[in-house]
Short mmCIF file of C-alpha atoms and ligand atoms in Angstrom, two decimals:
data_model
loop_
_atom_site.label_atom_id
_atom_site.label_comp_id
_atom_site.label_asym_id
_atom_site.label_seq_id
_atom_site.Cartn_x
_atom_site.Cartn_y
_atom_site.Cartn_z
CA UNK A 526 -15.98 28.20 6.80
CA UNK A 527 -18.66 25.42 8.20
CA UNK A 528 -17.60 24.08 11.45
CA UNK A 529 -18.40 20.21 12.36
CA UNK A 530 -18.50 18.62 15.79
CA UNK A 531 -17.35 15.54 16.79
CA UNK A 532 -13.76 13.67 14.67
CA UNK A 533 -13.31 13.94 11.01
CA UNK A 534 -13.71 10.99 8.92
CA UNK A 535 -10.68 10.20 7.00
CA UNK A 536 -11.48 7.05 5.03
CA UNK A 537 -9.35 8.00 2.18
CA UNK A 538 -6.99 4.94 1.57
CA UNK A 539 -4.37 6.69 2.85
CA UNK A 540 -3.11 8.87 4.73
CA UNK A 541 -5.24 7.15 7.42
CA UNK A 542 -5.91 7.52 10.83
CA UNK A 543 -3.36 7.64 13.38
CA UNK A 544 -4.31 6.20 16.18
CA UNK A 545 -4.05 8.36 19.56
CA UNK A 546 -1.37 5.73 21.09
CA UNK A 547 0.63 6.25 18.08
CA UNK A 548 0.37 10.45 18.34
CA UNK A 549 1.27 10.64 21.88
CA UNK A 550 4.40 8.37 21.16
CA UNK A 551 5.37 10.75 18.46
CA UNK A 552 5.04 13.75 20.54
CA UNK A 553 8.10 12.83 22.69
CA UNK A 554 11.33 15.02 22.83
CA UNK A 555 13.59 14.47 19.57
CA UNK A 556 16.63 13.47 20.75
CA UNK A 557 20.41 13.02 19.49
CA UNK A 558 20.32 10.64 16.58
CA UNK A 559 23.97 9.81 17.27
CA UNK A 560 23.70 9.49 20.94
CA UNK A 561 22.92 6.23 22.59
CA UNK A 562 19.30 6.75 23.15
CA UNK A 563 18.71 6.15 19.81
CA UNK A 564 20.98 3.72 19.19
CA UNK A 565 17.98 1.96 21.59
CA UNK A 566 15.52 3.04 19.26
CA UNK A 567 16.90 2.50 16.22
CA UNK A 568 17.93 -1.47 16.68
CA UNK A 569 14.56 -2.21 17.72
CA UNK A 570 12.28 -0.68 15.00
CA UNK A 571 15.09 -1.92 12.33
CA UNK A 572 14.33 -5.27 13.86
CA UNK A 573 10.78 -5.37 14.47
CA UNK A 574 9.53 -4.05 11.13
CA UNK A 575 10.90 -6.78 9.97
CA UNK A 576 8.11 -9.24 11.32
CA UNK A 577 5.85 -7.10 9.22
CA UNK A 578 7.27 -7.55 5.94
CA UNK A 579 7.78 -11.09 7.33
CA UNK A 580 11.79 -11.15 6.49
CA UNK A 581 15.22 -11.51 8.24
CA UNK A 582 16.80 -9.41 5.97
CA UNK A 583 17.49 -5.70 6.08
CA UNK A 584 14.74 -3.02 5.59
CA UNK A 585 15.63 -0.11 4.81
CA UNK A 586 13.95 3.12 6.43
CA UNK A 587 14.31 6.49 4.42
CA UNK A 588 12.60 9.72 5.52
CA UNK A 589 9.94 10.17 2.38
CA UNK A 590 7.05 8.92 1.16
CA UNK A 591 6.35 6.28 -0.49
CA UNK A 592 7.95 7.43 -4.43
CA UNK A 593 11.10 7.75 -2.85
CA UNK A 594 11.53 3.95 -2.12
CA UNK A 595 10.00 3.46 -5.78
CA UNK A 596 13.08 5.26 -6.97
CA UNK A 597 15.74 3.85 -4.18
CA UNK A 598 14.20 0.57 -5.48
CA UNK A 599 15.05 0.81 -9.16
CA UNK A 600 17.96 3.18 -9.22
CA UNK A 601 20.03 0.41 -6.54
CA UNK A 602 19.46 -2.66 -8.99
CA UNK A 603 18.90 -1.37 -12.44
CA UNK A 604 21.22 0.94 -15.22
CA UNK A 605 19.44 3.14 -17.70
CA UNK A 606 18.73 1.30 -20.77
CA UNK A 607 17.94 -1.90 -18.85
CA UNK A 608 14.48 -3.39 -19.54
CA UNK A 609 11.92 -3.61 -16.98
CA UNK A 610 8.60 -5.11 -17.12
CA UNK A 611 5.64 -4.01 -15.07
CA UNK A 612 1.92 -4.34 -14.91
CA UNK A 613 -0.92 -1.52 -15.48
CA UNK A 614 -3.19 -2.64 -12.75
CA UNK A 615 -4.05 1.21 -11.98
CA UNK A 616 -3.04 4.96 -11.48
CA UNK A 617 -0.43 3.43 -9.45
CA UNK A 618 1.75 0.97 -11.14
CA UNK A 619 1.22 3.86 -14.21
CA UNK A 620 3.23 6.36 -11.72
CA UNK A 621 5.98 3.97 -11.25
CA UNK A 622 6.38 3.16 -14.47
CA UNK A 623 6.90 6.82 -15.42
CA UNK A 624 9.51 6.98 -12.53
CA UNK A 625 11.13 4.22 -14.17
CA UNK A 626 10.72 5.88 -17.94
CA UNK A 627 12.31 9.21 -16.26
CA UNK A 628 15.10 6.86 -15.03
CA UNK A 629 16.18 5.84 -18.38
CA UNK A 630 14.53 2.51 -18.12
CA UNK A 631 13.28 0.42 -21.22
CA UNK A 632 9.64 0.29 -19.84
CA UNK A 633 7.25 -2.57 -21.22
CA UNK A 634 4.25 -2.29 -19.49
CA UNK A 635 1.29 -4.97 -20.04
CA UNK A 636 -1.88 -3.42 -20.58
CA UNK A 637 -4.68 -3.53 -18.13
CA UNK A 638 -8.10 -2.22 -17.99
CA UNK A 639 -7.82 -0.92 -14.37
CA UNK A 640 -10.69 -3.90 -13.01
CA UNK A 641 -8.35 -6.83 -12.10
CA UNK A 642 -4.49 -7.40 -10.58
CA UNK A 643 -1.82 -7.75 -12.41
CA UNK A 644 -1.86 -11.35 -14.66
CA UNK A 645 0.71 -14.41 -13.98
CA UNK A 646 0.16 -15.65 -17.03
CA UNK A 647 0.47 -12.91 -19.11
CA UNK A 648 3.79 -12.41 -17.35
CA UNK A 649 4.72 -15.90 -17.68
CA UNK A 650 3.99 -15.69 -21.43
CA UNK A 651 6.05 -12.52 -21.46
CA UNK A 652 8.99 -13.65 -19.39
CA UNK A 653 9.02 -17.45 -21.40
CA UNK A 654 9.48 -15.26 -24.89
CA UNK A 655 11.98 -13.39 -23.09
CA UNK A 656 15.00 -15.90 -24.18
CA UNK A 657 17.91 -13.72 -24.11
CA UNK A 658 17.04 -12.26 -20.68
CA UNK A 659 16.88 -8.71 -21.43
CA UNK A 660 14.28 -7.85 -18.65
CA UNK A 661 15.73 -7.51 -15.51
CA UNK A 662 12.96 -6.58 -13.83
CA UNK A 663 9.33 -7.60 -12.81
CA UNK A 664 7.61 -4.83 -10.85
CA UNK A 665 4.09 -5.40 -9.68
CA UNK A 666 1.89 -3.42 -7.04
CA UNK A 667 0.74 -5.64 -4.71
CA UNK A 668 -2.40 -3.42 -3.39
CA UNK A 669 -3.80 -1.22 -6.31
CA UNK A 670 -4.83 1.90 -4.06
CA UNK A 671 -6.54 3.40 -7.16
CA UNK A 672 -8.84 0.48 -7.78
CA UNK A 673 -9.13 -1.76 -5.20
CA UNK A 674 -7.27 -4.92 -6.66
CA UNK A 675 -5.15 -6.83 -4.90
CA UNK A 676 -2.46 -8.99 -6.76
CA UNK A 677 -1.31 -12.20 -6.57
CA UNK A 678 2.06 -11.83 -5.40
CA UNK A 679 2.80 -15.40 -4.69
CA UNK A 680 1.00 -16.68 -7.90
CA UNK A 681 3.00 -14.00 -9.76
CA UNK A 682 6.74 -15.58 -8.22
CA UNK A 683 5.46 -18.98 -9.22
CA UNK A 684 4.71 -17.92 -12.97
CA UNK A 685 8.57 -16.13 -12.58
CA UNK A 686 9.83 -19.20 -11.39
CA UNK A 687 8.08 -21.63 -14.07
CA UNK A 688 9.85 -19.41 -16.90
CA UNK A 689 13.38 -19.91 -15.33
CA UNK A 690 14.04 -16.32 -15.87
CA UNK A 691 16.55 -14.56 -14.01
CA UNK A 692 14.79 -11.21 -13.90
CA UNK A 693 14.30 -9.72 -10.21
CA UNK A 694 11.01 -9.45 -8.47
CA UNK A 695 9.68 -6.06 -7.22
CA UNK A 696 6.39 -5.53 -5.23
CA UNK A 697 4.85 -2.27 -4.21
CA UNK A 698 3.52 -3.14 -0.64
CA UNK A 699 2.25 0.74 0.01
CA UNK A 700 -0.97 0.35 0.49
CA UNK A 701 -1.24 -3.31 1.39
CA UNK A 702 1.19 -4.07 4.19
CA UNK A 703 -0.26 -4.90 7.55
CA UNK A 704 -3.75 -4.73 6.31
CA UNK A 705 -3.51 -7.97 4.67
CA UNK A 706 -0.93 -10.91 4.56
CA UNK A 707 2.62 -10.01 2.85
CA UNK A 708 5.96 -12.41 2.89
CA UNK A 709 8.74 -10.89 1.39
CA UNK A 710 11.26 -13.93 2.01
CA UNK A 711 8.40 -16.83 1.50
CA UNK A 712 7.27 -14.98 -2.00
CA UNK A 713 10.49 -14.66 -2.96
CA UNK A 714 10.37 -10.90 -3.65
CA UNK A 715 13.53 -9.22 -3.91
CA UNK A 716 12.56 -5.46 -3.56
CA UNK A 717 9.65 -4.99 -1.53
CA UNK A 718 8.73 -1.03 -1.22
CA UNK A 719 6.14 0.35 1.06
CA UNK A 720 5.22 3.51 3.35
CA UNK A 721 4.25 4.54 6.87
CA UNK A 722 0.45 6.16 5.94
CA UNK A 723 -1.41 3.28 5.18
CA UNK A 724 -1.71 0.15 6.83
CA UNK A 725 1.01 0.76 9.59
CA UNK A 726 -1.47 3.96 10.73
CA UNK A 727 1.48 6.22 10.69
CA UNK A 728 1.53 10.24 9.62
CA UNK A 729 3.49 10.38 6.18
CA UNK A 730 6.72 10.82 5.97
CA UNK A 731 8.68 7.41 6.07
CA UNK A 732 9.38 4.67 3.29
CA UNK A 733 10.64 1.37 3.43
CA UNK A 734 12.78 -1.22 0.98
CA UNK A 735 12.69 -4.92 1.79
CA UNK A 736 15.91 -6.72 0.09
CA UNK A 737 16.73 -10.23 -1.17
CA UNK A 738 19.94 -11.32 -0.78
CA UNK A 739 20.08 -11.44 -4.28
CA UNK A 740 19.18 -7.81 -4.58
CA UNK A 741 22.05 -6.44 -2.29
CA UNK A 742 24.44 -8.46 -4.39
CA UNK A 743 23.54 -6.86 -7.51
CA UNK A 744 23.43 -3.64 -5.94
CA UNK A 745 26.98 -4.00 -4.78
CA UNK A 746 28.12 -4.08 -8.51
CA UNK A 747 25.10 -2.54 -10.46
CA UNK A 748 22.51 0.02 -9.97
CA UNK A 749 22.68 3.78 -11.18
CA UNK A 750 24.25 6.73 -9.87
CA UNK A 751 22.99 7.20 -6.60
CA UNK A 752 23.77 8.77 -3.06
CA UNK A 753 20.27 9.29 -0.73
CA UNK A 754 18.74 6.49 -2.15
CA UNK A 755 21.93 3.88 -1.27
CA UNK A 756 21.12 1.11 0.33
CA UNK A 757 24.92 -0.03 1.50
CA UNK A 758 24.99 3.03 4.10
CA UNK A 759 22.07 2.50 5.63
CA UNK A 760 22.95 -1.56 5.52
CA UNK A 761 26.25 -0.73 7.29
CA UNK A 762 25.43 2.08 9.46
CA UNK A 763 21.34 0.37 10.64
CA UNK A 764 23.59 -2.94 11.60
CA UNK A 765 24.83 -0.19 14.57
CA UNK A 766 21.36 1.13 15.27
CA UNK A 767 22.31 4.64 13.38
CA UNK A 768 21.66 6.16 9.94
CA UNK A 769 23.53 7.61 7.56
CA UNK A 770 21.70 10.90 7.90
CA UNK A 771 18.94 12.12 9.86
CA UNK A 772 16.32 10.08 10.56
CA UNK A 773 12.50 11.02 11.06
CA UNK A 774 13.05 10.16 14.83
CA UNK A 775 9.66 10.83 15.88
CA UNK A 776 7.98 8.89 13.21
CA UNK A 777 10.44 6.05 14.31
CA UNK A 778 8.94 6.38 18.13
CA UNK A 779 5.05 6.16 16.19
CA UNK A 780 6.87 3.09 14.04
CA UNK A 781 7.90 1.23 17.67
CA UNK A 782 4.29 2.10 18.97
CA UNK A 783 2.06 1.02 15.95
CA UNK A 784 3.95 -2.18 15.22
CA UNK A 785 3.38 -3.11 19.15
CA UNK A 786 -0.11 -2.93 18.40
CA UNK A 787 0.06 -4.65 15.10
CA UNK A 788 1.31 -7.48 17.21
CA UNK A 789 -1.19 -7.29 20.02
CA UNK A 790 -3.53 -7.66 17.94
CA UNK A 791 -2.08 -10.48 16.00
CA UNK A 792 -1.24 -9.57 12.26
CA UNK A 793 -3.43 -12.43 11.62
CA UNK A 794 -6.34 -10.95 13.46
CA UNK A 795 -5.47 -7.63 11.34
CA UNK A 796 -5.72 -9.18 8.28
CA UNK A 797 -8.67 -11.09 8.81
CA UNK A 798 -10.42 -7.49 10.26
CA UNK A 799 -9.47 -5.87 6.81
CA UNK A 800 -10.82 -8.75 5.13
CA UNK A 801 -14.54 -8.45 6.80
CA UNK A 802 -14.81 -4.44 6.54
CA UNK A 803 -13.92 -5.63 2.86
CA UNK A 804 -17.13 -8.10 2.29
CA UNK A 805 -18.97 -5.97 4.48
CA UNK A 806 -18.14 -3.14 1.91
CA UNK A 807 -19.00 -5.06 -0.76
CA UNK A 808 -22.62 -6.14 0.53
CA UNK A 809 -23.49 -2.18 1.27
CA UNK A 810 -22.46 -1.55 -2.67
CA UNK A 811 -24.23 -4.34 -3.81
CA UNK A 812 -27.47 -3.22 -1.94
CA UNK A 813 -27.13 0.34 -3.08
CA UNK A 814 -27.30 -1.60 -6.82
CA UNK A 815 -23.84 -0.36 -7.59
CA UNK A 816 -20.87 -1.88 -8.99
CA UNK A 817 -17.14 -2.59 -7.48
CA UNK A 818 -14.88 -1.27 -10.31
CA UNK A 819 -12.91 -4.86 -9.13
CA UNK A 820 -14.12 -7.41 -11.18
CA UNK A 821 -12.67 -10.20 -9.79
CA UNK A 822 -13.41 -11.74 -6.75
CA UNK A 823 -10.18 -13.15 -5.83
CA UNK A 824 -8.13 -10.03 -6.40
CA UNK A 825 -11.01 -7.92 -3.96
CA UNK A 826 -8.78 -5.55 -2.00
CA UNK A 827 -9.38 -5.96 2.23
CA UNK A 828 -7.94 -2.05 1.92
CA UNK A 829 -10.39 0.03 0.06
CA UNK A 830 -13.56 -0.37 -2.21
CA UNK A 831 -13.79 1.75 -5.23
CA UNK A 832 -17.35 2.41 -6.11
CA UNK A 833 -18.17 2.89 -10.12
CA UNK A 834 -21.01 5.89 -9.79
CA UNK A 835 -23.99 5.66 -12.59
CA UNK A 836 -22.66 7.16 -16.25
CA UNK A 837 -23.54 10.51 -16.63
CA UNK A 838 -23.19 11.32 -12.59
CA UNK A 839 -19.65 13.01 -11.23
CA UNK A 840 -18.00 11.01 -8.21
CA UNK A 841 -15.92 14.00 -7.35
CA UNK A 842 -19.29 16.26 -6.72
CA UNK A 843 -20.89 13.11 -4.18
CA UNK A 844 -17.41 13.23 -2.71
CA UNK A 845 -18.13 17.11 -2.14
CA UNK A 846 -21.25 16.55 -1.05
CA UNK A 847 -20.45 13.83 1.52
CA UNK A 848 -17.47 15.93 2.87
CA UNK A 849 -19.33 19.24 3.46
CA UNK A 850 -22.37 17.42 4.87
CA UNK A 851 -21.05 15.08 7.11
CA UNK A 852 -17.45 15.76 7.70
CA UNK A 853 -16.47 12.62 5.65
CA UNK A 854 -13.33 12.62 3.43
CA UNK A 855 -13.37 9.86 0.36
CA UNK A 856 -11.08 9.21 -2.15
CA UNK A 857 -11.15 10.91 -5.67
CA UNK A 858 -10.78 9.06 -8.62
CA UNK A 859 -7.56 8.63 -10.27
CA UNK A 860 -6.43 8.65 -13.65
CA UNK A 861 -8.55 7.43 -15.81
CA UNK A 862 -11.19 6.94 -13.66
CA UNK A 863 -11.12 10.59 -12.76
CA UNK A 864 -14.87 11.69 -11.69
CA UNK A 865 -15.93 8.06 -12.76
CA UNK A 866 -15.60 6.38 -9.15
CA UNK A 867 -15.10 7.10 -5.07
CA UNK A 868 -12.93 4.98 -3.12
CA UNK A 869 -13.92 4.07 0.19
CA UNK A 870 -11.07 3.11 2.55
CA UNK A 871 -11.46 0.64 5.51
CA UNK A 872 -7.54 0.09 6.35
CA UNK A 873 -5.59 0.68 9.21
CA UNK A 874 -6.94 1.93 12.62
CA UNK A 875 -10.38 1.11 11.97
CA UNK A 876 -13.30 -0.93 13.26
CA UNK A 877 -16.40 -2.08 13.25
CA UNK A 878 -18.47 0.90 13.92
CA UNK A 879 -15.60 3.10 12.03
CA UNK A 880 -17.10 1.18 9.27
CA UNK A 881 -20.91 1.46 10.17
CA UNK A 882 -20.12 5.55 10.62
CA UNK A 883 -18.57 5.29 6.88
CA UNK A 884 -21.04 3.47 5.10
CA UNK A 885 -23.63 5.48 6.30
CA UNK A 886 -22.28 8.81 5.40
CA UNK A 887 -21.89 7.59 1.89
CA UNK A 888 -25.55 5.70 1.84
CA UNK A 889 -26.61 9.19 3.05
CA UNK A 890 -25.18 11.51 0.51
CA UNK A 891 -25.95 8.87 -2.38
CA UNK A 892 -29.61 9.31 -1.85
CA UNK A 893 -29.15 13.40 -0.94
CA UNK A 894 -27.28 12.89 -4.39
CA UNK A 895 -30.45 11.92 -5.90
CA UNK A 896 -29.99 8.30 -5.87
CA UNK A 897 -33.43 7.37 -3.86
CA UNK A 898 -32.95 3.62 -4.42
CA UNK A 899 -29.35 3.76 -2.46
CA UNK A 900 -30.76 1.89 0.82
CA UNK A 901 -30.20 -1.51 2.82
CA UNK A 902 -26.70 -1.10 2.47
CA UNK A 903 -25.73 -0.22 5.90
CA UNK A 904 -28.07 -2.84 7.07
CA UNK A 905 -26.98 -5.28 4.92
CA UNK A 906 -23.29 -4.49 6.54
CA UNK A 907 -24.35 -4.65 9.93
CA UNK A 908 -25.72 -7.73 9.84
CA UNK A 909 -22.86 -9.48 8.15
CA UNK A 910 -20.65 -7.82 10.57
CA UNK A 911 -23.20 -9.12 13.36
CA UNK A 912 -22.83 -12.47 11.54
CA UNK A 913 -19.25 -12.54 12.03
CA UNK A 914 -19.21 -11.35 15.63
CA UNK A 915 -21.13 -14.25 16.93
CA UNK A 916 -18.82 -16.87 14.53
C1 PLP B 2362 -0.02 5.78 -1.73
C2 PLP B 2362 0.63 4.88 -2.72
C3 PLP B 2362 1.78 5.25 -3.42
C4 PLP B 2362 2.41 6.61 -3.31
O1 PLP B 2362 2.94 6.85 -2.09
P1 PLP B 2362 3.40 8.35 -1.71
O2 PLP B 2362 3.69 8.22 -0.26
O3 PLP B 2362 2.24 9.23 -2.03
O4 PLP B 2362 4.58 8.66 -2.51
C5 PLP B 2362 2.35 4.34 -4.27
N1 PLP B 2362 1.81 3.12 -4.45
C6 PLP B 2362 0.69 2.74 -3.83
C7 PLP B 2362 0.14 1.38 -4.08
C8 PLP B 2362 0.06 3.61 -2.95
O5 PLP B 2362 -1.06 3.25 -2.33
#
């Protein structure tokens, strides 16, 4: 086995990087999860994760990644048979929806060619034709982790709301919360479902569900059969600062450390980071002369970039070549895009030079790859990030 000096580079878009604050908080004693202590712990990160999904309502926190809250999502609101309706923006929203097909839902997915977010209008058109109300659900990912495009959430609830229709509103906020802006309660969303290894720079291991008021209600009544995935347990028992069942309480002592720096920094300041490692991104691919598999520049993702290689030339192999050379970990290509593309993640505990590091491990193994002409992009980064220093 080769051995490297110096820190890994994960820049996979997710897991990502836990910062060393965030590990040393973890690596406290675990103590009794029924004993007062916690009952400390648990009321305040019940109450400050809130601020990041920007709601007053209750999240839920379940010990799993971030499928399991897909599932607690659908199986708390929904019975088999109902219809759903939900967007192919990627490998993503494809998983779901085959979640939701082994659930016994009625999934009607609209098509999409993996470039772009998911479309308001074609939802609109879909929801308007929709006269008897049969769907009763709209599920959209808000951050497409396999393709690096972002959706519209709020253009999305304003399409739902033109129609009239009653169906509920379900966003996928894995890959996108705290890396760029998210409002549950202002967007209207009534499920919102995310996870700990992305943007909130935790280990794996934790999911979350945001709920409407309108949500819980139907759950009270509806929903399928169900017992880890309930939401009125946790409601009842997190109003005490307990759970049902034990929690992950040292990912909750990382959740109370890495949403104190969230705010320190200012989630606006966070958001607007992502959103220059983003262009930054952007202006190394377009130097190297290749293309963003995101065609549309208002769905860009501030998260990750996924870079479309030349036909004929095999991502995962770069990928290989990158890792073994120079320690650096990218993401694969998923799906149908298998071999086709890399992804380059810039989320989460990450900064400027994390970024110059990055891009110049992957302008490295593109030309060791063969591709001679792959240059200027790092300088084309740094001086847009210089650019935006002095602004
Ligand atoms: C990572 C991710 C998931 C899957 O989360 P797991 O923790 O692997 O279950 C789902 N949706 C999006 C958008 C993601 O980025």
């Amino acid at each position: 086995m080769t051995t490297h000096s110096g820190r890994h580079f994960l820049q996979i878009p997710g897991p990502t990087n836990v910062p060393d604050r965030v590990l040393r908080a973890i690596d406290s004693p675990t103590i009794d999860h029924r004993g007062p202590e916690f009952v400390e712990l648990g009321l305040e990160v019940l109450g400050s994760i809130k601020t990041i999904f920007k709601t007053t309502n209750p999240v839920i926190i379940f010990p799993a990644s971030g499928t399991g809250a897909w599932e607690s999502a659908l199986v708390n609101v929904l019975q088999s048979g109902d219809k759903v309706l939900m967007c192919e923006t990627g490998q993503f929203s494809t998983l779901w929806s085959r979640l939701a097909e082994r659930l016994g839902l009625d999934v009607e997915i609209i098509p999409g060619d993996w470039r772009r977010g998911a479309d308001p209008v074609s939802i609109e058109e879909r929801l308007t034709a929709d006269t008897g109300h049969e769907i009763k659900a709209v599920c959209v990912v808000h951050n497409e982790t396999s393709t690096g495009s972002l959706s519209r959430i709020k253009d999305v609830r304003d399409a739902i709301d033109r129609t009239g229709h009653p169906a509920l509103y379900m966003v996928d906020t894995i890959s996108s919360l705290a890396s760029t802006d998210y409002r549950h309660d202002e967007w209207g969303v009534d499920v919102t479902v995310s996870g700990s290894q992305k943007g909130l720079m935790l280990p794996p291991g934790l999911s979350f569900v945001a709920v409407s008021d309108r949500a819980i209600k139907v759950s009270e009544t509806g929903g399928m059969p169900r017992s880890y995935w309930r939401w009125d347990e946790m409601i009842e028992q997190n109003a005490k600062g307990v759970f049902p069942y034990t929690p992950a309480t040292n990912l909750l002592y990382g959740l109370k450390e890495a949403v104190a720096m969230l705010h320190e920094e200012g989630l606006d300041n966070v958001f607007a980071r992502h959103a220059r490692h983003g262009e930054a991104t952007r202006r190394a691919v377009s130097a190297w002369s290749l293309d963003n598999l995101c065609v549309n520049p208002d769905e860009y993702s501030p998260v990750l970039t996924t870079v479309m290689v030349p036909d004929g030339s095999d991502a995962d192999v770069l990928r290989k070549l990158i890792l073994e050379k120079f320690d650096m970990s990218l993401g694969t290509g998923l799906g149908k895009v298998a071999g086709k593309v890399f992804r380059i993640g810039h989320l989460g505990h990450f900064n400027d030079l994390t970024l110059a590091g990055t891009l110049s491990g992957v302008e490295m193994g593109l030309r060791m790859f063969g591709m001679d002409n792959a240059k200027g992009g790092v300088d084309a980064a740094l001086e847009y990030l210089a650019s935006q220093a002095n602004a």
